[in-house]
Amino acid sequence: MRTPIIAGNWKMNKTITEAVNLVRAMRSELNEVPGVDKVLCPPFPALAAVKELLEPTTIKLGAQNMHWEEQGAYTGEISPLMLKELCQYVILGHSERRQYFGETDEGVNKKIKAALVHSLIPIICVGENLAQNEAGQTETVISGQLKGCLADLSAEQVRGLIIAYEPIWAIGTGRPATGAGANAVIGQVIRGTISDLYDEATAQAVRIQYGGSVNPKNIAEFMSQSEIDGALVGGASLRAADFVEIVRISAQVKGTLARA
Ligand code: PGA
């Protein structure tokens, strides 16, 4: 049984003051939803303030990026040593970082290893762009990303990861994948590749989210799929009521409300 996990990727939004207000507006309702791991990923400057607000709750905190070195002459970068005092999760290899900041699978692989050394749980993003999708290259692209990102990791390490399938054409476009479509990619391509690289038990253990234009209206369609364990939510995670609703519906669909 894989525990559902919903993460909010705030991207480059919210000042410290705005972040505090947003967390205050949703933390008690979010905290009450049982059986779902909830993670907020604000921008770096807001992590310390949000950490304090989340301390009395079960809600976890994540960062949106990280360097692989612990310290040194890397102006503008943030290290795993710094993050581990603040948060439990870190998003790695988001398509916006690949597209605008030149991140590669090799770099993501170094970051994953560094995160694991410091007991940060990586949320690793993979996904094809529109041209690749239309050219029928989804499987090749994603299995290539996974092989690069997971290089030299043990099966035990892979079991503890979170993977987010985020088709680039669905991110911020209001054009989500279908539940069945995302389920097929996650089951056949992502779990399939992990099964080939490791074994079937590892493929079944890893938790995999869908991301791309998730909102309160479509979350049930994704969470009712057998291979989908959660969502990485961008735009809708910036609205307290929407994010709470997404988490609540996820708990309902996966049956964790009834089990609590
Ligand atoms: P979106 O972003 O929900 O705004 O489409 C998702 C993401 O990029 O993680």
PDB file of C-alpha atoms and ligand atoms in Angstrom:
ATOM      1  CA  MET A   1       0.000   0.000   0.000  1.00  0.00           C
ATOM      2  CA  ARG A   2       1.567   3.277  -1.142  1.00  0.00           C
ATOM      3  CA  THR A   3       0.627   6.312   0.964  1.00  0.00           C
ATOM      4  CA  PRO A   4      -0.813   9.041  -1.278  1.00  0.00           C
ATOM      5  CA  ILE A   5       1.280  12.206  -1.486  1.00  0.00           C
ATOM      6  CA  ILE A   6       0.179  15.643  -2.667  1.00  0.00           C
ATOM      7  CA  ALA A   7       2.808  18.353  -3.045  1.00  0.00           C
ATOM      8  CA  GLY A   8       2.334  22.036  -3.824  1.00  0.00           C
ATOM      9  CA  ASN A   9       5.026  23.542  -6.059  1.00  0.00           C
ATOM     10  CA  TRP A  10       4.707  27.278  -5.533  1.00  0.00           C
ATOM     11  CA  LYS A  11       7.430  28.034  -8.113  1.00  0.00           C
ATOM     12  CA  MET A  12       8.635  31.683  -8.015  1.00  0.00           C
ATOM     13  CA  ASN A  13       5.535  32.976  -6.248  1.00  0.00           C
ATOM     14  CA  LYS A  14       4.833  34.489  -2.807  1.00  0.00           C
ATOM     15  CA  THR A  15       6.920  36.848  -0.706  1.00  0.00           C
ATOM     16  CA  ILE A  16       7.607  35.781   2.873  1.00  0.00           C
ATOM     17  CA  THR A  17       4.568  37.742   4.076  1.00  0.00           C
ATOM     18  CA  GLU A  18       2.328  36.257   1.386  1.00  0.00           C
ATOM     19  CA  ALA A  19       3.654  32.769   2.095  1.00  0.00           C
ATOM     20  CA  VAL A  20       2.843  33.094   5.788  1.00  0.00           C
ATOM     21  CA  ASN A  21      -0.677  34.255   4.960  1.00  0.00           C
ATOM     22  CA  LEU A  22      -1.246  31.407   2.513  1.00  0.00           C
ATOM     23  CA  VAL A  23      -0.054  28.783   5.004  1.00  0.00           C
ATOM     24  CA  ARG A  24      -2.172  30.286   7.789  1.00  0.00           C
ATOM     25  CA  ALA A  25      -5.197  30.082   5.490  1.00  0.00           C
ATOM     26  CA  MET A  26      -4.844  26.345   4.892  1.00  0.00           C
ATOM     27  CA  ARG A  27      -2.768  24.651   7.559  1.00  0.00           C
ATOM     28  CA  SER A  28      -5.442  23.562  10.027  1.00  0.00           C
ATOM     29  CA  GLU A  29      -7.771  22.184   7.333  1.00  0.00           C
ATOM     30  CA  LEU A  30      -4.886  20.469   5.561  1.00  0.00           C
ATOM     31  CA  ASN A  31      -3.616  19.023   8.794  1.00  0.00           C
ATOM     32  CA  GLU A  32      -6.963  17.370   9.455  1.00  0.00           C
ATOM     33  CA  VAL A  33      -6.963  15.273   6.282  1.00  0.00           C
ATOM     34  CA  PRO A  34      -5.794  11.784   7.306  1.00  0.00           C
ATOM     35  CA  GLY A  35      -3.767   9.252   5.391  1.00  0.00           C
ATOM     36  CA  VAL A  36      -2.264  11.577   2.776  1.00  0.00           C
ATOM     37  CA  ASP A  37       1.265  13.005   2.919  1.00  0.00           C
ATOM     38  CA  LYS A  38       1.069  16.750   2.300  1.00  0.00           C
ATOM     39  CA  VAL A  39       4.094  18.767   1.232  1.00  0.00           C
ATOM     40  CA  LEU A  40       4.408  22.508   0.613  1.00  0.00           C
ATOM     41  CA  CYS A  41       7.298  23.746  -1.536  1.00  0.00           C
ATOM     42  CA  PRO A  42       7.593  27.533  -1.216  1.00  0.00           C
ATOM     43  CA  PRO A  43      10.533  29.548  -2.579  1.00  0.00           C
ATOM     44  CA  PHE A  44      13.766  29.483  -0.504  1.00  0.00           C
ATOM     45  CA  PRO A  45      13.293  32.811   1.345  1.00  0.00           C
ATOM     46  CA  ALA A  46       9.976  31.645   2.838  1.00  0.00           C
ATOM     47  CA  LEU A  47      11.165  28.213   4.037  1.00  0.00           C
ATOM     48  CA  ALA A  48      12.170  29.292   7.554  1.00  0.00           C
ATOM     49  CA  ALA A  49       8.940  31.164   8.268  1.00  0.00           C
ATOM     50  CA  VAL A  50       6.782  28.375   6.852  1.00  0.00           C
ATOM     51  CA  LYS A  51       8.759  25.773   8.810  1.00  0.00           C
ATOM     52  CA  GLU A  52       7.752  27.466  12.039  1.00  0.00           C
ATOM     53  CA  LEU A  53       4.082  27.557  11.042  1.00  0.00           C
ATOM     54  CA  LEU A  54       4.101  23.868  10.112  1.00  0.00           C
ATOM     55  CA  GLU A  55       5.911  22.649  13.220  1.00  0.00           C
ATOM     56  CA  PRO A  56       2.728  21.774  15.173  1.00  0.00           C
ATOM     57  CA  THR A  57       1.228  19.998  12.113  1.00  0.00           C
ATOM     58  CA  THR A  58       1.811  16.853  10.039  1.00  0.00           C
ATOM     59  CA  ILE A  59       2.368  18.960   6.909  1.00  0.00           C
ATOM     60  CA  LYS A  60       5.887  18.645   5.508  1.00  0.00           C
ATOM     61  CA  LEU A  61       8.076  21.162   3.769  1.00  0.00           C
ATOM     62  CA  GLY A  62      10.076  20.916   0.552  1.00  0.00           C
ATOM     63  CA  ALA A  63      12.431  23.061  -1.526  1.00  0.00           C
ATOM     64  CA  GLN A  64      12.242  23.466  -5.297  1.00  0.00           C
ATOM     65  CA  ASN A  65      15.894  22.919  -6.174  1.00  0.00           C
ATOM     66  CA  MET A  66      19.304  22.315  -4.607  1.00  0.00           C
ATOM     67  CA  HIS A  67      22.993  22.147  -5.505  1.00  0.00           C
ATOM     68  CA  TRP A  68      24.784  18.822  -5.109  1.00  0.00           C
ATOM     69  CA  GLU A  69      27.794  20.160  -3.175  1.00  0.00           C
ATOM     70  CA  GLU A  70      27.594  20.721   0.577  1.00  0.00           C
ATOM     71  CA  GLN A  71      29.326  24.100   0.472  1.00  0.00           C
ATOM     72  CA  GLY A  72      31.792  26.173  -1.507  1.00  0.00           C
ATOM     73  CA  ALA A  73      32.214  28.796  -4.209  1.00  0.00           C
ATOM     74  CA  TYR A  74      28.857  28.404  -5.967  1.00  0.00           C
ATOM     75  CA  THR A  75      27.392  31.892  -5.843  1.00  0.00           C
ATOM     76  CA  GLY A  76      23.628  31.895  -5.607  1.00  0.00           C
ATOM     77  CA  GLU A  77      23.244  28.191  -4.878  1.00  0.00           C
ATOM     78  CA  ILE A  78      21.694  26.391  -1.881  1.00  0.00           C
ATOM     79  CA  SER A  79      23.163  23.156  -0.490  1.00  0.00           C
ATOM     80  CA  PRO A  80      21.637  20.013   1.014  1.00  0.00           C
ATOM     81  CA  LEU A  81      23.311  20.837   4.343  1.00  0.00           C
ATOM     82  CA  MET A  82      21.391  24.121   4.426  1.00  0.00           C
ATOM     83  CA  LEU A  83      18.120  22.536   3.377  1.00  0.00           C
ATOM     84  CA  LYS A  84      18.181  19.687   5.855  1.00  0.00           C
ATOM     85  CA  GLU A  85      17.757  22.157   8.712  1.00  0.00           C
ATOM     86  CA  LEU A  86      14.623  23.456   7.017  1.00  0.00           C
ATOM     87  CA  CYS A  87      12.759  20.782   5.102  1.00  0.00           C
ATOM     88  CA  GLN A  88      12.226  17.094   4.399  1.00  0.00           C
ATOM     89  CA  TYR A  89      11.689  17.060   0.605  1.00  0.00           C
ATOM     90  CA  VAL A  90      13.296  18.627  -2.454  1.00  0.00           C
ATOM     91  CA  ILE A  91      11.913  18.851  -5.993  1.00  0.00           C
ATOM     92  CA  LEU A  92      14.667  17.944  -8.471  1.00  0.00           C
ATOM     93  CA  GLY A  93      14.777  18.161 -12.261  1.00  0.00           C
ATOM     94  CA  HIS A  94      11.576  20.129 -12.780  1.00  0.00           C
ATOM     95  CA  SER A  95      11.058  20.781 -16.494  1.00  0.00           C
ATOM     96  CA  GLU A  96      11.328  24.540 -15.920  1.00  0.00           C
ATOM     97  CA  ARG A  97      14.797  24.021 -14.456  1.00  0.00           C
ATOM     98  CA  ARG A  98      15.720  21.783 -17.382  1.00  0.00           C
ATOM     99  CA  GLN A  99      14.327  24.310 -19.892  1.00  0.00           C
ATOM    100  CA  TYR A 100      15.513  27.646 -18.450  1.00  0.00           C
ATOM    101  CA  PHE A 101      18.551  26.698 -16.366  1.00  0.00           C
ATOM    102  CA  GLY A 102      20.139  23.946 -18.412  1.00  0.00           C
ATOM    103  CA  GLU A 103      19.623  21.096 -15.952  1.00  0.00           C
ATOM    104  CA  THR A 104      20.558  17.681 -17.270  1.00  0.00           C
ATOM    105  CA  ASP A 105      19.801  14.136 -16.142  1.00  0.00           C
ATOM    106  CA  GLU A 106      23.448  13.878 -15.064  1.00  0.00           C
ATOM    107  CA  GLY A 107      23.109  16.938 -12.822  1.00  0.00           C
ATOM    108  CA  VAL A 108      19.799  15.692 -11.437  1.00  0.00           C
ATOM    109  CA  ASN A 109      21.491  12.370 -10.664  1.00  0.00           C
ATOM    110  CA  LYS A 110      24.188  14.174  -8.627  1.00  0.00           C
ATOM    111  CA  LYS A 111      21.513  16.136  -6.789  1.00  0.00           C
ATOM    112  CA  ILE A 112      19.499  13.002  -5.980  1.00  0.00           C
ATOM    113  CA  LYS A 113      22.588  11.325  -4.504  1.00  0.00           C
ATOM    114  CA  ALA A 114      23.411  14.426  -2.450  1.00  0.00           C
ATOM    115  CA  ALA A 115      19.823  14.698  -1.212  1.00  0.00           C
ATOM    116  CA  LEU A 116      19.834  11.057  -0.092  1.00  0.00           C
ATOM    117  CA  VAL A 117      23.127  11.482   1.794  1.00  0.00           C
ATOM    118  CA  HIS A 118      21.366  14.155   3.855  1.00  0.00           C
ATOM    119  CA  SER A 119      18.066  12.263   4.221  1.00  0.00           C
ATOM    120  CA  LEU A 120      16.123  14.673   2.038  1.00  0.00           C
ATOM    121  CA  ILE A 121      13.430  12.927  -0.018  1.00  0.00           C
ATOM    122  CA  PRO A 122      13.750  13.867  -3.698  1.00  0.00           C
ATOM    123  CA  ILE A 123      10.673  14.482  -5.841  1.00  0.00           C
ATOM    124  CA  ILE A 124      12.110  13.785  -9.294  1.00  0.00           C
ATOM    125  CA  CYS A 125      10.323  15.250 -12.309  1.00  0.00           C
ATOM    126  CA  VAL A 126      10.224  13.573 -15.705  1.00  0.00           C
ATOM    127  CA  GLY A 127       8.048  14.200 -18.743  1.00  0.00           C
ATOM    128  CA  GLU A 128       7.953  14.700 -22.489  1.00  0.00           C
ATOM    129  CA  ASN A 129       7.274  17.908 -24.396  1.00  0.00           C
ATOM    130  CA  LEU A 130       4.522  18.362 -26.974  1.00  0.00           C
ATOM    131  CA  ALA A 131       6.716  17.643 -30.012  1.00  0.00           C
ATOM    132  CA  GLN A 132       8.060  14.468 -28.415  1.00  0.00           C
ATOM    133  CA  ASN A 133       4.546  13.422 -27.456  1.00  0.00           C
ATOM    134  CA  GLU A 134       3.235  13.974 -30.976  1.00  0.00           C
ATOM    135  CA  ALA A 135       6.199  12.136 -32.472  1.00  0.00           C
ATOM    136  CA  GLY A 136       5.428   9.078 -30.318  1.00  0.00           C
ATOM    137  CA  GLN A 137       8.645   9.481 -28.322  1.00  0.00           C
ATOM    138  CA  THR A 138       7.109   9.601 -24.832  1.00  0.00           C
ATOM    139  CA  GLU A 139       8.431   6.197 -23.801  1.00  0.00           C
ATOM    140  CA  THR A 140      11.957   6.770 -25.125  1.00  0.00           C
ATOM    141  CA  VAL A 141      12.215  10.227 -23.557  1.00  0.00           C
ATOM    142  CA  ILE A 142      10.983   9.178 -20.128  1.00  0.00           C
ATOM    143  CA  SER A 143      12.906   5.937 -19.886  1.00  0.00           C
ATOM    144  CA  GLY A 144      16.043   7.867 -20.919  1.00  0.00           C
ATOM    145  CA  GLN A 145      15.421  10.495 -18.233  1.00  0.00           C
ATOM    146  CA  LEU A 146      14.917   7.792 -15.612  1.00  0.00           C
ATOM    147  CA  LYS A 147      18.060   5.888 -16.573  1.00  0.00           C
ATOM    148  CA  GLY A 148      20.091   9.097 -16.353  1.00  0.00           C
ATOM    149  CA  CYS A 149      18.543  10.338 -13.136  1.00  0.00           C
ATOM    150  CA  LEU A 150      18.712   7.005 -11.316  1.00  0.00           C
ATOM    151  CA  ALA A 151      22.248   6.007 -12.389  1.00  0.00           C
ATOM    152  CA  ASP A 152      24.176   4.162  -9.626  1.00  0.00           C
ATOM    153  CA  LEU A 153      21.265   4.260  -7.151  1.00  0.00           C
ATOM    154  CA  SER A 154      20.433   1.077  -5.274  1.00  0.00           C
ATOM    155  CA  ALA A 155      16.972  -0.502  -5.347  1.00  0.00           C
ATOM    156  CA  GLU A 156      16.554   0.446  -1.702  1.00  0.00           C
ATOM    157  CA  GLN A 157      17.291   4.089  -2.489  1.00  0.00           C
ATOM    158  CA  VAL A 158      14.894   4.093  -5.431  1.00  0.00           C
ATOM    159  CA  ARG A 159      12.069   2.715  -3.288  1.00  0.00           C
ATOM    160  CA  GLY A 160      12.212   5.823  -1.113  1.00  0.00           C
ATOM    161  CA  LEU A 161      11.999   8.311  -3.985  1.00  0.00           C
ATOM    162  CA  ILE A 162       8.988  10.219  -5.238  1.00  0.00           C
ATOM    163  CA  ILE A 163       8.723  10.510  -9.015  1.00  0.00           C
ATOM    164  CA  ALA A 164       6.462  13.095 -10.657  1.00  0.00           C
ATOM    165  CA  TYR A 165       5.273  12.455 -14.203  1.00  0.00           C
ATOM    166  CA  GLU A 166       4.775  15.931 -15.613  1.00  0.00           C
ATOM    167  CA  PRO A 167       4.099  16.085 -19.346  1.00  0.00           C
ATOM    168  CA  ILE A 168       5.453  19.510 -20.285  1.00  0.00           C
ATOM    169  CA  TRP A 169       2.476  20.231 -22.557  1.00  0.00           C
ATOM    170  CA  ALA A 170       0.177  19.931 -19.542  1.00  0.00           C
ATOM    171  CA  ILE A 171       2.082  22.240 -17.163  1.00  0.00           C
ATOM    172  CA  GLY A 172       0.380  25.581 -16.587  1.00  0.00           C
ATOM    173  CA  THR A 173      -1.648  25.191 -19.775  1.00  0.00           C
ATOM    174  CA  GLY A 174      -5.043  24.239 -18.373  1.00  0.00           C
ATOM    175  CA  ARG A 175      -4.732  21.201 -20.658  1.00  0.00           C
ATOM    176  CA  PRO A 176      -4.116  18.255 -18.329  1.00  0.00           C
ATOM    177  CA  ALA A 177      -3.401  14.722 -19.473  1.00  0.00           C
ATOM    178  CA  THR A 178      -6.310  12.312 -19.129  1.00  0.00           C
ATOM    179  CA  GLY A 179      -6.366  10.065 -16.080  1.00  0.00           C
ATOM    180  CA  ALA A 180      -6.094   6.985 -18.279  1.00  0.00           C
ATOM    181  CA  GLY A 181      -3.281   8.505 -20.334  1.00  0.00           C
ATOM    182  CA  ALA A 182      -1.220   9.460 -17.289  1.00  0.00           C
ATOM    183  CA  ASN A 183      -1.943   6.073 -15.706  1.00  0.00           C
ATOM    184  CA  ALA A 184      -0.618   4.285 -18.785  1.00  0.00           C
ATOM    185  CA  VAL A 185       2.625   6.278 -18.871  1.00  0.00           C
ATOM    186  CA  ILE A 186       3.153   5.895 -15.124  1.00  0.00           C
ATOM    187  CA  GLY A 187       2.352   2.178 -15.060  1.00  0.00           C
ATOM    188  CA  GLN A 188       3.894   1.006 -18.304  1.00  0.00           C
ATOM    189  CA  VAL A 189       6.730   3.438 -18.894  1.00  0.00           C
ATOM    190  CA  ILE A 190       7.850   4.632 -15.440  1.00  0.00           C
ATOM    191  CA  ARG A 191       7.173   1.492 -13.380  1.00  0.00           C
ATOM    192  CA  GLY A 192       8.156  -0.590 -16.429  1.00  0.00           C
ATOM    193  CA  THR A 193      11.551   1.117 -16.690  1.00  0.00           C
ATOM    194  CA  ILE A 194      12.172   0.793 -12.950  1.00  0.00           C
ATOM    195  CA  SER A 195      11.241  -2.878 -13.130  1.00  0.00           C
ATOM    196  CA  ASP A 196      13.769  -3.356 -15.973  1.00  0.00           C
ATOM    197  CA  LEU A 197      16.495  -1.407 -14.145  1.00  0.00           C
ATOM    198  CA  TYR A 198      15.816  -2.996 -10.735  1.00  0.00           C
ATOM    199  CA  ASP A 199      12.956  -5.414 -10.084  1.00  0.00           C
ATOM    200  CA  GLU A 200       9.165  -5.507  -9.965  1.00  0.00           C
ATOM    201  CA  ALA A 201       8.986  -5.041  -6.170  1.00  0.00           C
ATOM    202  CA  THR A 202      10.961  -1.806  -6.478  1.00  0.00           C
ATOM    203  CA  ALA A 203       8.750  -0.625  -9.348  1.00  0.00           C
ATOM    204  CA  GLN A 204       5.673  -1.266  -7.210  1.00  0.00           C
ATOM    205  CA  ALA A 205       7.093   0.423  -4.105  1.00  0.00           C
ATOM    206  CA  VAL A 206       8.041   3.811  -5.555  1.00  0.00           C
ATOM    207  CA  ARG A 207       5.415   6.519  -5.237  1.00  0.00           C
ATOM    208  CA  ILE A 208       4.561   8.311  -8.468  1.00  0.00           C
ATOM    209  CA  GLN A 209       2.657  11.570  -8.840  1.00  0.00           C
ATOM    210  CA  TYR A 210       0.988  13.142 -11.827  1.00  0.00           C
ATOM    211  CA  GLY A 211       1.550  16.875 -12.415  1.00  0.00           C
ATOM    212  CA  GLY A 212       0.214  19.333 -14.979  1.00  0.00           C
ATOM    213  CA  SER A 213      -2.886  21.531 -14.621  1.00  0.00           C
ATOM    214  CA  VAL A 214      -4.229  19.582 -11.641  1.00  0.00           C
ATOM    215  CA  ASN A 215      -7.203  21.301  -9.982  1.00  0.00           C
ATOM    216  CA  PRO A 216     -10.078  20.397  -7.625  1.00  0.00           C
ATOM    217  CA  LYS A 217     -12.262  19.424 -10.596  1.00  0.00           C
ATOM    218  CA  ASN A 218      -9.896  16.915 -12.184  1.00  0.00           C
ATOM    219  CA  ILE A 219      -7.990  15.510  -9.184  1.00  0.00           C
ATOM    220  CA  ALA A 220     -10.485  12.648  -8.674  1.00  0.00           C
ATOM    221  CA  GLU A 221      -9.867  11.441 -12.223  1.00  0.00           C
ATOM    222  CA  PHE A 222      -6.135  11.149 -11.504  1.00  0.00           C
ATOM    223  CA  MET A 223      -6.365   9.751  -7.988  1.00  0.00           C
ATOM    224  CA  SER A 224      -8.799   7.033  -9.055  1.00  0.00           C
ATOM    225  CA  GLN A 225      -6.105   5.521 -11.290  1.00  0.00           C
ATOM    226  CA  SER A 226      -4.349   2.481  -9.868  1.00  0.00           C
ATOM    227  CA  GLU A 227      -0.800   3.577 -10.759  1.00  0.00           C
ATOM    228  CA  ILE A 228      -1.108   7.208  -9.615  1.00  0.00           C
ATOM    229  CA  ASP A 229      -0.223   7.875  -5.980  1.00  0.00           C
ATOM    230  CA  GLY A 230      -0.539  11.630  -5.843  1.00  0.00           C
ATOM    231  CA  ALA A 231      -0.086  14.955  -7.555  1.00  0.00           C
ATOM    232  CA  LEU A 232       2.477  17.708  -7.916  1.00  0.00           C
ATOM    233  CA  VAL A 233       0.313  20.804  -8.038  1.00  0.00           C
ATOM    234  CA  GLY A 234       1.505  24.174  -9.361  1.00  0.00           C
ATOM    235  CA  GLY A 235      -1.003  26.982  -9.915  1.00  0.00           C
ATOM    236  CA  ALA A 236      -3.792  25.499  -7.789  1.00  0.00           C
ATOM    237  CA  SER A 237      -1.451  25.134  -4.798  1.00  0.00           C
ATOM    238  CA  LEU A 238      -1.321  28.951  -4.565  1.00  0.00           C
ATOM    239  CA  ARG A 239      -5.010  29.057  -3.628  1.00  0.00           C
ATOM    240  CA  ALA A 240      -5.686  27.782  -0.105  1.00  0.00           C
ATOM    241  CA  ALA A 241      -9.224  26.506  -0.752  1.00  0.00           C
ATOM    242  CA  ASP A 242      -8.214  24.731  -3.973  1.00  0.00           C
ATOM    243  CA  PHE A 243      -5.204  22.999  -2.436  1.00  0.00           C
ATOM    244  CA  VAL A 244      -7.190  21.849   0.607  1.00  0.00           C
ATOM    245  CA  GLU A 245      -9.906  20.538  -1.718  1.00  0.00           C
ATOM    246  CA  ILE A 246      -7.362  18.652  -3.838  1.00  0.00           C
ATOM    247  CA  VAL A 247      -5.928  16.966  -0.738  1.00  0.00           C
ATOM    248  CA  ARG A 248      -9.387  16.164   0.644  1.00  0.00           C
ATOM    249  CA  ILE A 249     -10.636  14.641  -2.606  1.00  0.00           C
ATOM    250  CA  SER A 250      -7.421  12.626  -2.863  1.00  0.00           C
ATOM    251  CA  ALA A 251      -8.061  11.164   0.590  1.00  0.00           C
ATOM    252  CA  GLN A 252     -11.653  10.362  -0.352  1.00  0.00           C
ATOM    253  CA  VAL A 253     -10.752   8.695  -3.634  1.00  0.00           C
ATOM    254  CA  LYS A 254      -7.895   6.645  -2.157  1.00  0.00           C
ATOM    255  CA  GLY A 255     -10.086   5.681   0.783  1.00  0.00           C
ATOM    256  CA  THR A 256      -7.836   7.055   3.510  1.00  0.00           C
ATOM    257  CA  LEU A 257     -10.669   9.132   4.988  1.00  0.00           C
ATOM    258  CA  ALA A 258     -12.672   5.985   5.592  1.00  0.00           C
ATOM    259  CA  ARG A 259      -9.667   4.124   7.032  1.00  0.00           C
ATOM    260  CA  ALA A 260      -8.831   6.873   9.535  1.00  0.00           C
TER     261      ALA A 260
HETATM  262  P1  PGA B   1       0.618  23.399 -12.854  1.00  0.00           P
HETATM  263  O1  PGA B   1       2.178  23.095 -12.562  1.00  0.00           O
HETATM  264  O2  PGA B   1      -0.190  22.643 -11.835  1.00  0.00           O
HETATM  265  O3  PGA B   1       0.495  24.894 -12.685  1.00  0.00           O
HETATM  266  O4  PGA B   1       0.332  22.934 -14.240  1.00  0.00           O
HETATM  267  C1  PGA B   1       2.602  21.826 -12.172  1.00  0.00           C
HETATM  268  C2  PGA B   1       4.099  21.794 -12.001  1.00  0.00           C
HETATM  269  O5  PGA B   1       4.820  22.384 -12.810  1.00  0.00           O
HETATM  270  O6  PGA B   1       4.613  21.192 -11.030  1.00  0.00           O
END
